[in-house]
Tab-separated table of C-alpha atoms in Angstrom:
chain	number	residue	atom	x	y	z
A	1	UNK	CA	-21.501	-103.740	65.330
A	2	UNK	CA	-20.276	-100.965	67.546
A	3	UNK	CA	-21.039	-97.440	66.374
A	4	UNK	CA	-19.558	-94.174	67.574
A	5	UNK	CA	-21.300	-90.963	66.616
A	6	UNK	CA	-19.954	-87.471	66.991
A	7	UNK	CA	-21.738	-84.134	66.897
A	8	UNK	CA	-21.561	-81.609	65.509
A	9	UNK	CA	-19.962	-82.510	62.191
A	10	UNK	CA	-18.733	-78.940	61.683
A	11	UNK	CA	-18.290	-75.943	63.954
A	12	UNK	CA	-17.210	-72.427	63.079
A	13	UNK	CA	-16.298	-70.175	65.996
A	14	UNK	CA	-14.784	-66.761	66.490
A	15	UNK	CA	-11.410	-66.786	68.170
A	16	UNK	CA	-11.932	-66.639	71.912
A	17	UNK	CA	-15.245	-68.510	71.886
A	18	UNK	CA	-15.628	-71.909	73.500
A	19	UNK	CA	-16.119	-75.152	71.584
A	20	UNK	CA	-17.515	-78.546	72.536
A	21	UNK	CA	-17.757	-81.817	70.614
A	22	UNK	CA	-19.757	-84.792	71.833
A	23	UNK	CA	-19.180	-88.481	71.269
A	24	UNK	CA	-21.757	-91.248	71.809
A	25	UNK	CA	-21.219	-94.991	71.596
A	26	UNK	CA	-23.850	-97.649	71.006
A	27	UNK	CA	-22.035	-99.919	73.471
A	28	UNK	CA	-20.252	-99.550	76.789
A	29	UNK	CA	-16.591	-98.715	76.333
A	30	UNK	CA	-13.527	-99.830	78.253
A	31	UNK	CA	-11.749	-96.658	77.264
A	32	UNK	CA	-12.132	-93.710	74.964
A	33	UNK	CA	-9.407	-91.784	73.198
A	34	UNK	CA	-9.332	-88.393	71.522
A	35	UNK	CA	-7.277	-87.432	68.495
A	36	UNK	CA	-6.647	-84.190	66.622
A	37	UNK	CA	-5.987	-84.014	62.902
A	38	UNK	CA	-4.686	-80.768	61.443
A	39	UNK	CA	-5.692	-79.982	57.842
A	40	UNK	CA	-3.630	-82.164	55.511
A	41	UNK	CA	-2.116	-84.054	58.423
A	42	UNK	CA	-2.575	-87.299	60.257
A	43	UNK	CA	-4.446	-87.988	63.512
A	44	UNK	CA	-2.412	-87.314	66.642
A	45	UNK	CA	-3.305	-88.795	70.021
A	46	UNK	CA	-4.456	-86.304	72.650
A	47	UNK	CA	-5.657	-88.320	75.627
A	48	UNK	CA	-7.213	-91.535	76.902
A	49	UNK	CA	-10.006	-91.804	79.482
A	50	UNK	CA	-10.643	-95.053	81.315
A	51	UNK	CA	-12.711	-94.480	84.441
A	52	UNK	CA	-16.422	-93.783	84.687
A	53	UNK	CA	-16.998	-90.047	85.190
A	54	UNK	CA	-13.338	-89.241	84.586
A	55	UNK	CA	-12.374	-85.654	83.808
A	56	UNK	CA	-8.954	-84.684	82.492
A	57	UNK	CA	-7.572	-81.307	81.504
A	58	UNK	CA	-4.816	-80.280	79.140
A	59	UNK	CA	-4.394	-76.511	79.332
A	60	UNK	CA	-7.558	-75.154	77.617
A	61	UNK	CA	-8.892	-78.625	76.738
A	62	UNK	CA	-11.209	-80.531	79.095
A	63	UNK	CA	-12.136	-84.147	78.421
A	64	UNK	CA	-14.961	-86.017	80.132
A	65	UNK	CA	-16.018	-89.665	80.150
A	66	UNK	CA	-19.644	-90.323	80.986
A	67	UNK	CA	-20.798	-92.209	84.055
A	68	UNK	CA	-22.172	-95.031	81.897
A	69	UNK	CA	-18.959	-95.099	79.823
A	70	UNK	CA	-20.960	-94.656	76.625
A	71	UNK	CA	-20.337	-90.987	75.953
A	72	UNK	CA	-17.595	-88.427	76.127
A	73	UNK	CA	-16.972	-84.785	75.402
A	74	UNK	CA	-14.113	-82.471	74.546
A	75	UNK	CA	-14.420	-78.825	75.526
A	76	UNK	CA	-11.994	-76.126	74.406
A	77	UNK	CA	-12.047	-72.855	76.315
A	78	UNK	CA	-11.238	-69.623	74.464
A	79	UNK	CA	-10.355	-71.135	71.113
A	80	UNK	CA	-7.276	-70.050	69.213
A	81	UNK	CA	-6.378	-70.385	65.539
A	82	UNK	CA	-4.002	-73.187	66.515
A	83	UNK	CA	-7.057	-75.256	67.546
A	84	UNK	CA	-8.177	-75.578	63.918
A	85	UNK	CA	-8.554	-79.173	62.794
A	86	UNK	CA	-10.751	-82.221	63.078
A	87	UNK	CA	-11.254	-83.854	66.451
A	88	UNK	CA	-12.001	-87.558	66.609
A	89	UNK	CA	-13.034	-89.745	69.479
A	90	UNK	CA	-12.238	-93.445	69.344
A	91	UNK	CA	-13.807	-96.079	71.540
A	92	UNK	CA	-12.469	-99.437	72.624
A	93	UNK	CA	-14.594	-102.265	73.979
A	94	UNK	CA	-12.852	-104.564	76.415
A	95	UNK	CA	-11.631	-107.838	74.999
A	96	UNK	CA	-11.475	-106.630	71.428
A	97	UNK	CA	-8.541	-105.492	69.370
A	98	UNK	CA	-10.196	-102.685	67.520
A	99	UNK	CA	-10.781	-99.016	68.030
A	100	UNK	CA	-13.929	-97.576	66.525
A	101	UNK	CA	-13.502	-93.987	65.464
A	102	UNK	CA	-16.225	-91.399	65.509
A	103	UNK	CA	-17.043	-89.396	62.405
A	104	UNK	CA	-15.133	-86.386	63.695
A	105	UNK	CA	-15.899	-82.715	64.314
A	106	UNK	CA	-14.204	-80.211	62.052
A	107	UNK	CA	-13.394	-76.993	63.897
A	108	UNK	CA	-12.719	-73.730	62.115
A	109	UNK	CA	-11.644	-70.672	64.068
A	110	UNK	CA	-12.064	-67.220	62.573
A	111	UNK	CA	-10.229	-64.103	63.714
B	1	UNK	CA	13.041	-93.039	65.730
B	2	UNK	CA	11.185	-92.520	62.457
B	3	UNK	CA	7.894	-93.672	64.022
B	4	UNK	CA	5.405	-94.878	61.406
B	5	UNK	CA	6.366	-94.353	57.774
B	6	UNK	CA	4.193	-94.799	54.712
B	7	UNK	CA	5.003	-94.874	51.010
B	8	UNK	CA	4.023	-93.543	48.594
B	9	UNK	CA	2.560	-90.216	49.731
B	10	UNK	CA	0.471	-89.831	46.588
B	11	UNK	CA	-0.652	-92.335	43.963
B	12	UNK	CA	-2.916	-92.271	40.925
B	13	UNK	CA	-4.147	-95.578	39.557
B	14	UNK	CA	-6.382	-96.649	36.731
B	15	UNK	CA	-9.334	-98.913	37.397
B	16	UNK	CA	-8.211	-102.525	37.544
B	17	UNK	CA	-4.584	-101.833	38.430
B	18	UNK	CA	-3.058	-103.345	41.528
B	19	UNK	CA	-0.621	-101.812	43.951
B	20	UNK	CA	0.844	-102.127	47.425
B	21	UNK	CA	0.861	-99.397	50.046
B	22	UNK	CA	3.840	-99.760	52.326
B	23	UNK	CA	3.839	-99.201	56.078
B	24	UNK	CA	6.701	-99.633	58.519
B	25	UNK	CA	7.242	-98.805	62.189
B	26	UNK	CA	10.370	-98.852	64.326
B	27	UNK	CA	8.736	-98.778	67.775
B	28	UNK	CA	8.510	-102.554	68.176
B	29	UNK	CA	4.719	-102.347	68.284
B	30	UNK	CA	2.828	-105.615	68.038
B	31	UNK	CA	-0.414	-104.051	66.806
B	32	UNK	CA	-0.680	-102.476	63.358
B	33	UNK	CA	-3.708	-101.408	61.389
B	34	UNK	CA	-4.898	-99.769	58.202
B	35	UNK	CA	-7.643	-97.142	58.017
B	36	UNK	CA	-9.222	-95.285	55.174
B	37	UNK	CA	-10.525	-91.772	55.605
B	38	UNK	CA	-13.325	-90.388	53.486
B	39	UNK	CA	-15.084	-87.025	53.957
B	40	UNK	CA	-17.774	-87.177	56.617
B	41	UNK	CA	-17.082	-90.813	57.457
B	42	UNK	CA	-14.207	-90.619	59.889
B	43	UNK	CA	-11.596	-93.336	59.979
B	44	UNK	CA	-12.736	-96.801	59.026
B	45	UNK	CA	-10.684	-99.866	59.873
B	46	UNK	CA	-9.699	-102.009	56.889
B	47	UNK	CA	-7.435	-104.712	58.368
B	48	UNK	CA	-5.373	-105.099	61.478
B	49	UNK	CA	-2.668	-107.329	62.902
B	50	UNK	CA	-1.883	-108.223	66.519
B	51	UNK	CA	1.544	-109.601	65.672
B	52	UNK	CA	3.693	-111.154	62.963
B	53	UNK	CA	1.775	-113.836	61.098
B	54	UNK	CA	-1.630	-112.771	62.460
B	55	UNK	CA	-4.090	-110.581	60.583
B	56	UNK	CA	-7.816	-109.979	60.781
B	57	UNK	CA	-10.501	-108.034	58.990
B	58	UNK	CA	-11.827	-104.708	60.088
B	59	UNK	CA	-14.947	-102.839	59.099
B	60	UNK	CA	-14.274	-102.431	55.353
B	61	UNK	CA	-11.919	-105.240	54.184
B	62	UNK	CA	-13.310	-105.983	50.718
B	63	UNK	CA	-10.854	-105.322	47.897
B	64	UNK	CA	-7.824	-105.250	50.188
B	65	UNK	CA	-5.313	-107.854	51.313
B	66	UNK	CA	-2.698	-107.689	54.043
B	67	UNK	CA	0.115	-109.819	55.406
B	68	UNK	CA	2.455	-109.426	58.375
B	69	UNK	CA	5.695	-111.301	57.914
B	70	UNK	CA	7.700	-109.101	60.311
B	71	UNK	CA	6.892	-106.966	63.349
B	72	UNK	CA	8.007	-103.834	61.489
B	73	UNK	CA	6.090	-104.055	58.198
B	74	UNK	CA	2.411	-104.221	57.337
B	75	UNK	CA	1.733	-103.696	53.614
B	76	UNK	CA	-1.756	-103.166	52.210
B	77	UNK	CA	-2.509	-104.590	48.758
B	78	UNK	CA	-5.197	-103.371	46.421
B	79	UNK	CA	-5.970	-106.297	44.164
B	80	UNK	CA	-7.935	-104.555	41.413
B	81	UNK	CA	-8.389	-100.857	42.086
B	82	UNK	CA	-11.833	-99.305	41.809
B	83	UNK	CA	-12.896	-95.624	41.935
B	84	UNK	CA	-14.618	-96.353	45.260
B	85	UNK	CA	-11.160	-96.939	46.720
B	86	UNK	CA	-10.180	-93.317	46.152
B	87	UNK	CA	-9.350	-92.221	49.665
B	88	UNK	CA	-6.651	-91.280	52.125
B	89	UNK	CA	-5.077	-94.343	53.723
B	90	UNK	CA	-3.482	-94.250	57.151
B	91	UNK	CA	-1.388	-96.912	58.771
B	92	UNK	CA	-1.186	-96.943	62.559
B	93	UNK	CA	0.680	-98.902	65.196
B	94	UNK	CA	0.469	-99.386	68.956
B	95	UNK	CA	1.428	-101.807	71.705
B	96	UNK	CA	-2.083	-103.290	71.648
B	97	UNK	CA	-5.418	-102.631	69.973
B	98	UNK	CA	-6.894	-100.426	72.700
B	99	UNK	CA	-3.797	-98.332	73.261
B	100	UNK	CA	-2.680	-94.962	71.913
B	101	UNK	CA	-2.382	-95.233	68.134
B	102	UNK	CA	0.587	-93.754	66.285
B	103	UNK	CA	-0.372	-92.811	62.749
B	104	UNK	CA	1.743	-92.545	59.646
B	105	UNK	CA	1.539	-89.487	57.371
B	106	UNK	CA	-0.936	-91.136	55.006
B	107	UNK	CA	-1.163	-92.087	51.336
B	108	UNK	CA	-3.521	-90.132	49.115
B	109	UNK	CA	-4.842	-92.514	46.475
B	110	UNK	CA	-6.895	-91.598	43.437
B	111	UNK	CA	-8.399	-94.281	41.220
B	112	UNK	CA	-9.540	-93.085	37.807
């Protein structure tokens, strides 16, 4: 079955440093979504990427979808303590009714 | 709009007990799903439904039953709880399976 891997599993940064998490799928995706889960909370949708090579920005967050539509990345510039949480990617293969979530990257930001 | 609601928020069961986790949404979403979240394993799909009367298995369905009699509700039943079912359970809904998922607040279940 489809597998979605994320690296790294954990990342500790100093406030102001950049952060990147990578997502790789074993199969070609029709779209990929990113979610953020604050400690003790539930996943919250951030963005969806659909097109090959697509890049989208949300303030300090930059999302990319690979040319082959099998990988994606989330980059945070100048992290803040409000960025703390676990970031998940979730891939959808066309024709199916399921999202496959990655294992997540837990981000901790230290002052 | 309340969005996606889940009850209870916390539950402790003994091995062999049964229970139902409730999930409801008021967004008129056709697609609903249940996930379990365990440390280091992300969110794993248990069961999902594409509309009232239609359900299907996800990645980890064993030990769980679901039904979808209305668009709004999608309960998850644990038939005979086992310690391996200790987890955080999230219900989610969306217009379709590949769309933005709206998650409920979760149920934290411990099986002793």
